[in-house]
JSON list of C-alpha atoms in Angstrom, two decimals:
[
{"chain": "A", "resi": 1, "resn": "LYS", "atom": "CA", "xyz": [7.05, 35.13, 75.18]},
{"chain": "A", "resi": 2, "resn": "VAL", "atom": "CA", "xyz": [3.91, 34.13, 77.41]},
{"chain": "A", "resi": 3, "resn": "ALA", "atom": "CA", "xyz": [6.39, 34.37, 80.10]},
{"chain": "A", "resi": 4, "resn": "CYS", "atom": "CA", "xyz": [6.98, 38.06, 79.32]},
{"chain": "A", "resi": 5, "resn": "GLU", "atom": "CA", "xyz": [3.52, 38.64, 78.80]},
{"chain": "A", "resi": 6, "resn": "LEU", "atom": "CA", "xyz": [2.58, 36.80, 81.87]},
{"chain": "A", "resi": 7, "resn": "ARG", "atom": "CA", "xyz": [5.34, 38.80, 83.90]},
{"chain": "A", "resi": 8, "resn": "ASP", "atom": "CA", "xyz": [4.38, 41.67, 82.74]},
{"chain": "A", "resi": 9, "resn": "ARG", "atom": "CA", "xyz": [0.84, 41.14, 83.85]},
{"chain": "A", "resi": 10, "resn": "LEU", "atom": "CA", "xyz": [1.48, 40.45, 87.02]},
{"chain": "A", "resi": 11, "resn": "LYS", "atom": "CA", "xyz": [3.34, 42.90, 87.29]},
{"chain": "A", "resi": 12, "resn": "GLY", "atom": "CA", "xyz": [1.23, 45.45, 86.34]},
{"chain": "A", "resi": 13, "resn": "LEU", "atom": "CA", "xyz": [-1.69, 43.93, 88.65]},
{"chain": "A", "resi": 14, "resn": "VAL", "atom": "CA", "xyz": [1.32, 43.92, 91.45]},
{"chain": "A", "resi": 15, "resn": "LEU", "atom": "CA", "xyz": [1.99, 47.74, 91.20]},
{"chain": "A", "resi": 16, "resn": "GLY", "atom": "CA", "xyz": [-1.24, 48.82, 90.34]},
{"chain": "A", "resi": 17, "resn": "VAL", "atom": "CA", "xyz": [-2.63, 47.40, 93.47]},
{"chain": "A", "resi": 18, "resn": "GLN", "atom": "CA", "xyz": [-0.42, 49.06, 95.53]},
{"chain": "A", "resi": 19, "resn": "TYR", "atom": "CA", "xyz": [-1.34, 52.60, 93.87]},
{"chain": "A", "resi": 20, "resn": "GLY", "atom": "CA", "xyz": [-5.08, 51.72, 94.36]},
{"chain": "A", "resi": 21, "resn": "ILE", "atom": "CA", "xyz": [-5.38, 50.81, 90.66]},
{"chain": "A", "resi": 22, "resn": "GLY", "atom": "CA", "xyz": [-9.09, 49.67, 89.38]},
{"chain": "A", "resi": 23, "resn": "GLY", "atom": "CA", "xyz": [-10.09, 47.06, 86.43]},
{"chain": "A", "resi": 24, "resn": "ARG", "atom": "CA", "xyz": [-11.07, 49.72, 83.37]},
{"chain": "A", "resi": 25, "resn": "LYS", "atom": "CA", "xyz": [-7.26, 51.20, 84.26]},
{"chain": "A", "resi": 26, "resn": "PHE", "atom": "CA", "xyz": [-5.51, 47.66, 84.53]},
{"chain": "A", "resi": 27, "resn": "ALA", "atom": "CA", "xyz": [-7.27, 46.59, 81.28]},
{"chain": "A", "resi": 28, "resn": "LYS", "atom": "CA", "xyz": [-5.64, 50.24, 79.50]},
{"chain": "A", "resi": 29, "resn": "GLN", "atom": "CA", "xyz": [-2.19, 49.60, 80.60]},
{"chain": "A", "resi": 30, "resn": "CYS", "atom": "CA", "xyz": [-2.39, 46.06, 79.89]},
{"chain": "A", "resi": 31, "resn": "ARG", "atom": "CA", "xyz": [-3.07, 47.01, 76.55]},
{"chain": "A", "resi": 32, "resn": "ARG", "atom": "CA", "xyz": [-0.96, 49.90, 75.92]},
{"chain": "A", "resi": 33, "resn": "ALA", "atom": "CA", "xyz": [1.82, 46.40, 76.64]},
{"chain": "A", "resi": 34, "resn": "GLY", "atom": "CA", "xyz": [0.72, 44.90, 73.88]},
{"chain": "A", "resi": 35, "resn": "VAL", "atom": "CA", "xyz": [-1.97, 42.33, 75.79]},
{"chain": "A", "resi": 36, "resn": "ASP", "atom": "CA", "xyz": [-5.32, 42.34, 75.13]},
{"chain": "A", "resi": 37, "resn": "VAL", "atom": "CA", "xyz": [-7.55, 42.61, 78.59]},
{"chain": "A", "resi": 38, "resn": "SER", "atom": "CA", "xyz": [-11.13, 44.04, 78.79]},
{"chain": "A", "resi": 39, "resn": "ALA", "atom": "CA", "xyz": [-11.87, 46.37, 81.69]},
{"chain": "A", "resi": 40, "resn": "ASP", "atom": "CA", "xyz": [-13.94, 43.10, 83.26]},
{"chain": "A", "resi": 41, "resn": "GLN", "atom": "CA", "xyz": [-11.02, 40.62, 83.50]},
{"chain": "A", "resi": 42, "resn": "GLY", "atom": "CA", "xyz": [-8.96, 43.42, 84.33]},
{"chain": "A", "resi": 43, "resn": "ALA", "atom": "CA", "xyz": [-11.24, 43.88, 87.54]},
{"chain": "A", "resi": 44, "resn": "GLU", "atom": "CA", "xyz": [-11.20, 40.08, 88.04]},
{"chain": "A", "resi": 45, "resn": "TYR", "atom": "CA", "xyz": [-7.46, 40.08, 87.81]},
{"chain": "A", "resi": 46, "resn": "ILE", "atom": "CA", "xyz": [-7.70, 42.51, 90.62]},
{"chain": "A", "resi": 47, "resn": "ALA", "atom": "CA", "xyz": [-10.20, 41.06, 92.76]},
{"chain": "A", "resi": 48, "resn": "LYS", "atom": "CA", "xyz": [-8.51, 37.21, 92.71]},
{"chain": "A", "resi": 49, "resn": "TYR", "atom": "CA", "xyz": [-4.88, 38.48, 93.53]},
{"chain": "A", "resi": 50, "resn": "LYS", "atom": "CA", "xyz": [-6.54, 40.42, 96.54]},
{"chain": "A", "resi": 51, "resn": "ALA", "atom": "CA", "xyz": [-8.84, 36.95, 97.44]},
{"chain": "A", "resi": 52, "resn": "ALA", "atom": "CA", "xyz": [-5.16, 35.35, 97.06]},
{"chain": "A", "resi": 53, "resn": "SER", "atom": "CA", "xyz": [-3.76, 37.26, 99.45]},
{"chain": "A", "resi": 54, "resn": "PRO", "atom": "CA", "xyz": [-6.00, 38.36, 102.18]},
{"chain": "A", "resi": 55, "resn": "GLY", "atom": "CA", "xyz": [-3.72, 41.03, 104.53]},
{"chain": "A", "resi": 56, "resn": "ILE", "atom": "CA", "xyz": [-3.57, 43.01, 101.12]},
{"chain": "A", "resi": 57, "resn": "PRO", "atom": "CA", "xyz": [-7.59, 43.96, 101.06]},
{"chain": "A", "resi": 58, "resn": "TRP", "atom": "CA", "xyz": [-7.32, 44.41, 105.17]},
{"chain": "A", "resi": 59, "resn": "MET", "atom": "CA", "xyz": [-4.12, 46.87, 105.34]},
{"chain": "A", "resi": 60, "resn": "PHE", "atom": "CA", "xyz": [-5.83, 48.85, 102.74]},
{"chain": "A", "resi": 61, "resn": "ARG", "atom": "CA", "xyz": [-8.75, 48.79, 104.62]},
{"chain": "A", "resi": 62, "resn": "GLU", "atom": "CA", "xyz": [-6.49, 49.85, 108.12]},
{"chain": "A", "resi": 63, "resn": "VAL", "atom": "CA", "xyz": [-4.35, 52.99, 106.04]},
{"chain": "A", "resi": 64, "resn": "ASP", "atom": "CA", "xyz": [-7.43, 54.10, 104.92]},
{"chain": "A", "resi": 65, "resn": "LYS", "atom": "CA", "xyz": [-9.34, 53.78, 108.14]},
{"chain": "A", "resi": 66, "resn": "LEU", "atom": "CA", "xyz": [-6.13, 55.08, 110.09]},
{"chain": "A", "resi": 67, "resn": "ILE", "atom": "CA", "xyz": [-6.15, 58.01, 107.05]},
{"chain": "A", "resi": 68, "resn": "HIS", "atom": "CA", "xyz": [-9.88, 59.02, 107.95]},
{"chain": "A", "resi": 69, "resn": "GLU", "atom": "CA", "xyz": [-9.31, 59.09, 111.36]},
{"chain": "A", "resi": 70, "resn": "ARG", "atom": "CA", "xyz": [-6.18, 60.76, 111.87]},
{"chain": "A", "resi": 71, "resn": "GLY", "atom": "CA", "xyz": [-4.88, 61.97, 108.43]},
{"chain": "A", "resi": 72, "resn": "TRP", "atom": "CA", "xyz": [-1.51, 59.95, 108.65]},
{"chain": "A", "resi": 73, "resn": "VAL", "atom": "CA", "xyz": [-0.15, 56.85, 108.48]},
{"chain": "A", "resi": 74, "resn": "ARG", "atom": "CA", "xyz": [3.65, 56.30, 109.13]},
{"chain": "A", "resi": 75, "resn": "ASN", "atom": "CA", "xyz": [6.03, 54.40, 107.34]},
{"chain": "A", "resi": 76, "resn": "VAL", "atom": "CA", "xyz": [8.29, 51.48, 109.41]},
{"chain": "A", "resi": 77, "resn": "LEU", "atom": "CA", "xyz": [11.02, 54.55, 109.75]},
{"chain": "A", "resi": 78, "resn": "GLY", "atom": "CA", "xyz": [8.44, 56.31, 111.46]},
{"chain": "A", "resi": 79, "resn": "ARG", "atom": "CA", "xyz": [8.36, 59.51, 109.11]},
{"chain": "A", "resi": 80, "resn": "LYS", "atom": "CA", "xyz": [4.81, 60.83, 108.71]},
{"chain": "A", "resi": 81, "resn": "TYR", "atom": "CA", "xyz": [2.64, 61.08, 106.02]},
{"chain": "A", "resi": 82, "resn": "TRP", "atom": "CA", "xyz": [-0.18, 63.55, 105.85]},
{"chain": "A", "resi": 83, "resn": "ILE", "atom": "CA", "xyz": [-2.67, 62.33, 103.41]},
{"chain": "A", "resi": 84, "resn": "HIS", "atom": "CA", "xyz": [-6.47, 63.97, 103.05]},
{"chain": "A", "resi": 85, "resn": "GLN", "atom": "CA", "xyz": [-9.13, 61.70, 103.04]},
{"chain": "A", "resi": 86, "resn": "ASP", "atom": "CA", "xyz": [-9.63, 61.89, 99.64]},
{"chain": "A", "resi": 87, "resn": "GLU", "atom": "CA", "xyz": [-6.72, 60.55, 98.76]},
{"chain": "A", "resi": 88, "resn": "SER", "atom": "CA", "xyz": [-6.20, 57.39, 101.23]},
{"chain": "A", "resi": 89, "resn": "TYR", "atom": "CA", "xyz": [-5.56, 55.08, 98.67]},
{"chain": "A", "resi": 90, "resn": "LYS", "atom": "CA", "xyz": [-2.45, 56.62, 98.19]},
{"chain": "A", "resi": 91, "resn": "GLY", "atom": "CA", "xyz": [-1.50, 55.81, 101.24]},
{"chain": "A", "resi": 92, "resn": "VAL", "atom": "CA", "xyz": [-0.70, 52.11, 100.81]},
{"chain": "A", "resi": 93, "resn": "ASN", "atom": "CA", "xyz": [1.99, 53.80, 98.31]},
{"chain": "A", "resi": 94, "resn": "TYR", "atom": "CA", "xyz": [2.89, 56.39, 100.23]},
{"chain": "A", "resi": 95, "resn": "LEU", "atom": "CA", "xyz": [4.13, 53.59, 103.11]},
{"chain": "A", "resi": 96, "resn": "ILE", "atom": "CA", "xyz": [5.61, 51.03, 100.70]},
{"chain": "A", "resi": 97, "resn": "GLN", "atom": "CA", "xyz": [7.73, 53.46, 98.27]},
{"chain": "A", "resi": 98, "resn": "GLY", "atom": "CA", "xyz": [8.80, 56.10, 101.28]},
{"chain": "A", "resi": 99, "resn": "GLY", "atom": "CA", "xyz": [9.70, 53.45, 103.25]},
{"chain": "A", "resi": 100, "resn": "CYS", "atom": "CA", "xyz": [11.41, 51.66, 100.52]},
{"chain": "A", "resi": 101, "resn": "SER", "atom": "CA", "xyz": [13.55, 54.92, 99.65]},
{"chain": "A", "resi": 102, "resn": "GLU", "atom": "CA", "xyz": [14.56, 55.57, 103.21]},
{"chain": "A", "resi": 103, "resn": "LEU", "atom": "CA", "xyz": [15.66, 52.89, 103.57]},
{"chain": "A", "resi": 104, "resn": "MET", "atom": "CA", "xyz": [17.12, 52.46, 100.82]},
{"chain": "A", "resi": 105, "resn": "LYS", "atom": "CA", "xyz": [18.95, 55.67, 101.84]},
{"chain": "A", "resi": 106, "resn": "ARG", "atom": "CA", "xyz": [19.82, 54.24, 105.59]},
{"chain": "A", "resi": 107, "resn": "SER", "atom": "CA", "xyz": [21.48, 51.40, 103.84]},
{"chain": "A", "resi": 108, "resn": "MET", "atom": "CA", "xyz": [23.72, 53.54, 101.77]},
{"chain": "A", "resi": 109, "resn": "THR", "atom": "CA", "xyz": [25.14, 55.24, 105.15]},
{"chain": "A", "resi": 110, "resn": "ILE", "atom": "CA", "xyz": [25.22, 51.42, 106.64]},
{"chain": "A", "resi": 111, "resn": "ILE", "atom": "CA", "xyz": [27.20, 50.42, 103.28]},
{"chain": "A", "resi": 112, "resn": "THR", "atom": "CA", "xyz": [29.62, 53.53, 103.20]},
{"chain": "A", "resi": 113, "resn": "TRP", "atom": "CA", "xyz": [30.57, 52.86, 106.87]},
{"chain": "A", "resi": 114, "resn": "ALA", "atom": "CA", "xyz": [31.55, 49.07, 106.39]},
{"chain": "A", "resi": 115, "resn": "ILE", "atom": "CA", "xyz": [33.52, 50.02, 103.26]},
{"chain": "A", "resi": 116, "resn": "ARG", "atom": "CA", "xyz": [35.27, 53.18, 105.02]},
{"chain": "A", "resi": 117, "resn": "LYS", "atom": "CA", "xyz": [35.50, 51.23, 108.25]},
{"chain": "A", "resi": 118, "resn": "GLU", "atom": "CA", "xyz": [35.39, 47.85, 108.25]},
{"chain": "A", "resi": 119, "resn": "LEU", "atom": "CA", "xyz": [37.61, 47.07, 105.17]},
{"chain": "A", "resi": 120, "resn": "ARG", "atom": "CA", "xyz": [39.57, 50.69, 105.25]},
{"chain": "A", "resi": 121, "resn": "ALA", "atom": "CA", "xyz": [39.26, 51.17, 101.68]},
{"chain": "A", "resi": 122, "resn": "ALA", "atom": "CA", "xyz": [39.49, 53.94, 99.34]},
{"chain": "A", "resi": 123, "resn": "SER", "atom": "CA", "xyz": [36.46, 52.37, 97.28]},
{"chain": "A", "resi": 124, "resn": "ARG", "atom": "CA", "xyz": [32.57, 54.92, 97.84]},
{"chain": "A", "resi": 125, "resn": "LEU", "atom": "CA", "xyz": [29.35, 54.31, 97.21]},
{"chain": "A", "resi": 126, "resn": "ARG", "atom": "CA", "xyz": [28.47, 56.53, 94.37]},
{"chain": "A", "resi": 127, "resn": "GLY", "atom": "CA", "xyz": [24.57, 56.56, 94.71]},
{"chain": "A", "resi": 128, "resn": "ALA", "atom": "CA", "xyz": [21.53, 54.45, 94.38]},
{"chain": "A", "resi": 129, "resn": "ILE", "atom": "CA", "xyz": [18.82, 53.61, 91.49]},
{"chain": "A", "resi": 130, "resn": "HIS", "atom": "CA", "xyz": [15.48, 51.70, 92.60]},
{"chain": "A", "resi": 131, "resn": "ASP", "atom": "CA", "xyz": [17.19, 48.74, 94.84]},
{"chain": "A", "resi": 132, "resn": "GLU", "atom": "CA", "xyz": [20.27, 48.61, 93.10]},
{"chain": "A", "resi": 133, "resn": "PHE", "atom": "CA", "xyz": [23.81, 50.40, 94.40]},
{"chain": "A", "resi": 134, "resn": "LEU", "atom": "CA", "xyz": [26.78, 51.98, 92.32]},
{"chain": "A", "resi": 135, "resn": "THR", "atom": "CA", "xyz": [30.00, 51.61, 93.88]},
{"chain": "A", "resi": 136, "resn": "GLY", "atom": "CA", "xyz": [33.08, 53.17, 92.32]},
{"chain": "A", "resi": 137, "resn": "VAL", "atom": "CA", "xyz": [36.11, 50.66, 93.20]},
{"chain": "A", "resi": 138, "resn": "ALA", "atom": "CA", "xyz": [39.29, 52.09, 93.34]},
{"chain": "A", "resi": 139, "resn": "ASP", "atom": "CA", "xyz": [42.19, 50.47, 92.68]},
{"chain": "A", "resi": 140, "resn": "SER", "atom": "CA", "xyz": [43.42, 50.08, 95.82]},
{"chain": "A", "resi": 141, "resn": "ASP", "atom": "CA", "xyz": [40.54, 47.99, 96.38]},
{"chain": "A", "resi": 142, "resn": "ARG", "atom": "CA", "xyz": [41.03, 45.34, 93.48]},
{"chain": "A", "resi": 143, "resn": "ASP", "atom": "CA", "xyz": [41.85, 42.63, 95.76]},
{"chain": "A", "resi": 144, "resn": "ILE", "atom": "CA", "xyz": [38.72, 42.95, 97.71]},
{"chain": "A", "resi": 145, "resn": "THR", "atom": "CA", "xyz": [36.14, 40.04, 97.01]},
{"chain": "A", "resi": 146, "resn": "VAL", "atom": "CA", "xyz": [32.42, 39.88, 97.73]},
{"chain": "A", "resi": 147, "resn": "THR", "atom": "CA", "xyz": [33.32, 37.78, 100.83]},
{"chain": "A", "resi": 148, "resn": "ASP", "atom": "CA", "xyz": [35.43, 40.46, 102.28]},
{"chain": "A", "resi": 149, "resn": "CYS", "atom": "CA", "xyz": [32.62, 42.99, 101.94]},
{"chain": "A", "resi": 150, "resn": "ALA", "atom": "CA", "xyz": [29.72, 40.18, 103.11]},
{"chain": "A", "resi": 151, "resn": "GLU", "atom": "CA", "xyz": [31.91, 39.89, 106.42]},
{"chain": "A", "resi": 152, "resn": "ALA", "atom": "CA", "xyz": [32.40, 44.08, 106.66]},
{"chain": "A", "resi": 153, "resn": "LEU", "atom": "CA", "xyz": [28.47, 44.37, 106.56]},
{"chain": "A", "resi": 154, "resn": "GLU", "atom": "CA", "xyz": [28.05, 40.87, 108.78]},
{"chain": "A", "resi": 155, "resn": "ALA", "atom": "CA", "xyz": [30.01, 43.00, 111.33]},
{"chain": "A", "resi": 156, "resn": "MET", "atom": "CA", "xyz": [28.45, 46.32, 111.09]},
{"chain": "A", "resi": 157, "resn": "ALA", "atom": "CA", "xyz": [25.41, 44.75, 111.67]},
{"chain": "A", "resi": 158, "resn": "THR", "atom": "CA", "xyz": [26.53, 43.28, 114.74]},
{"chain": "A", "resi": 159, "resn": "ALA", "atom": "CA", "xyz": [27.82, 46.10, 115.97]},
{"chain": "A", "resi": 160, "resn": "TRP", "atom": "CA", "xyz": [24.93, 48.23, 115.15]},
{"chain": "A", "resi": 161, "resn": "ASP", "atom": "CA", "xyz": [22.28, 45.65, 116.19]},
{"chain": "A", "resi": 162, "resn": "VAL", "atom": "CA", "xyz": [20.25, 46.13, 113.09]},
{"chain": "A", "resi": 163, "resn": "ASP", "atom": "CA", "xyz": [17.71, 43.28, 114.38]},
{"chain": "A", "resi": 164, "resn": "ALA", "atom": "CA", "xyz": [16.85, 45.65, 117.88]},
{"chain": "A", "resi": 165, "resn": "TRP", "atom": "CA", "xyz": [17.33, 48.93, 115.73]},
{"chain": "A", "resi": 166, "resn": "THR", "atom": "CA", "xyz": [14.69, 47.01, 112.74]},
{"chain": "A", "resi": 167, "resn": "LYS", "atom": "CA", "xyz": [12.25, 45.99, 115.89]},
{"chain": "A", "resi": 168, "resn": "HIS", "atom": "CA", "xyz": [12.23, 49.03, 117.11]},
{"chain": "A", "resi": 169, "resn": "LEU", "atom": "CA", "xyz": [11.81, 51.28, 114.64]},
{"chain": "A", "resi": 170, "resn": "ALA", "atom": "CA", "xyz": [8.86, 48.91, 113.53]},
{"chain": "A", "resi": 171, "resn": "ALA", "atom": "CA", "xyz": [6.80, 49.33, 117.07]},
{"chain": "A", "resi": 172, "resn": "ALA", "atom": "CA", "xyz": [6.06, 52.95, 115.71]},
{"chain": "A", "resi": 173, "resn": "SER", "atom": "CA", "xyz": [5.00, 52.22, 111.90]},
{"chain": "A", "resi": 174, "resn": "TRP", "atom": "CA", "xyz": [1.51, 53.05, 110.53]},
{"chain": "A", "resi": 175, "resn": "SER", "atom": "CA", "xyz": [-0.46, 51.32, 112.67]},
{"chain": "A", "resi": 176, "resn": "ALA", "atom": "CA", "xyz": [1.08, 53.38, 115.72]},
{"chain": "A", "resi": 177, "resn": "ALA", "atom": "CA", "xyz": [-1.92, 55.51, 117.47]},
{"chain": "A", "resi": 178, "resn": "THR", "atom": "CA", "xyz": [0.81, 57.61, 118.75]},
{"chain": "A", "resi": 179, "resn": "LYS", "atom": "CA", "xyz": [1.38, 61.05, 117.41]}
]
């Protein structure tokens, strides 16, 4: 029970900071989850989290600055998010959530390619929920192993030079000054 409470508190803290949560709102969420936290304690937890992870406040400041300077940020895959200055606190969330969503979509394309081209399988990727993929396995593919799938994905990564592709995309990320 203590571990679950701590996990819930930490998850709320990490996700809340990503969304720009304050001490009062964090405390309210904790109380709703059955964990007694005051607004002062909530603010203290947030301050400790940011102090332990100095890159987080830096990133928030930089994203905020960019939005105030030019009105947008760009995720790792190059998509621009136009954000009003009054809502600049949402910028980090756009980058994280939007970037992850696009990476999942890109991964679905890669996995579909690996299933069809590398494994020559009849199975199909059916969809994605958050960070998990749902795959329908055809009867004819029951003998395909996890090792076969891993090897197919590795072959795909090598063929598409995913490392170089990722580095190229990262160069156009949120801090890039080009329009």
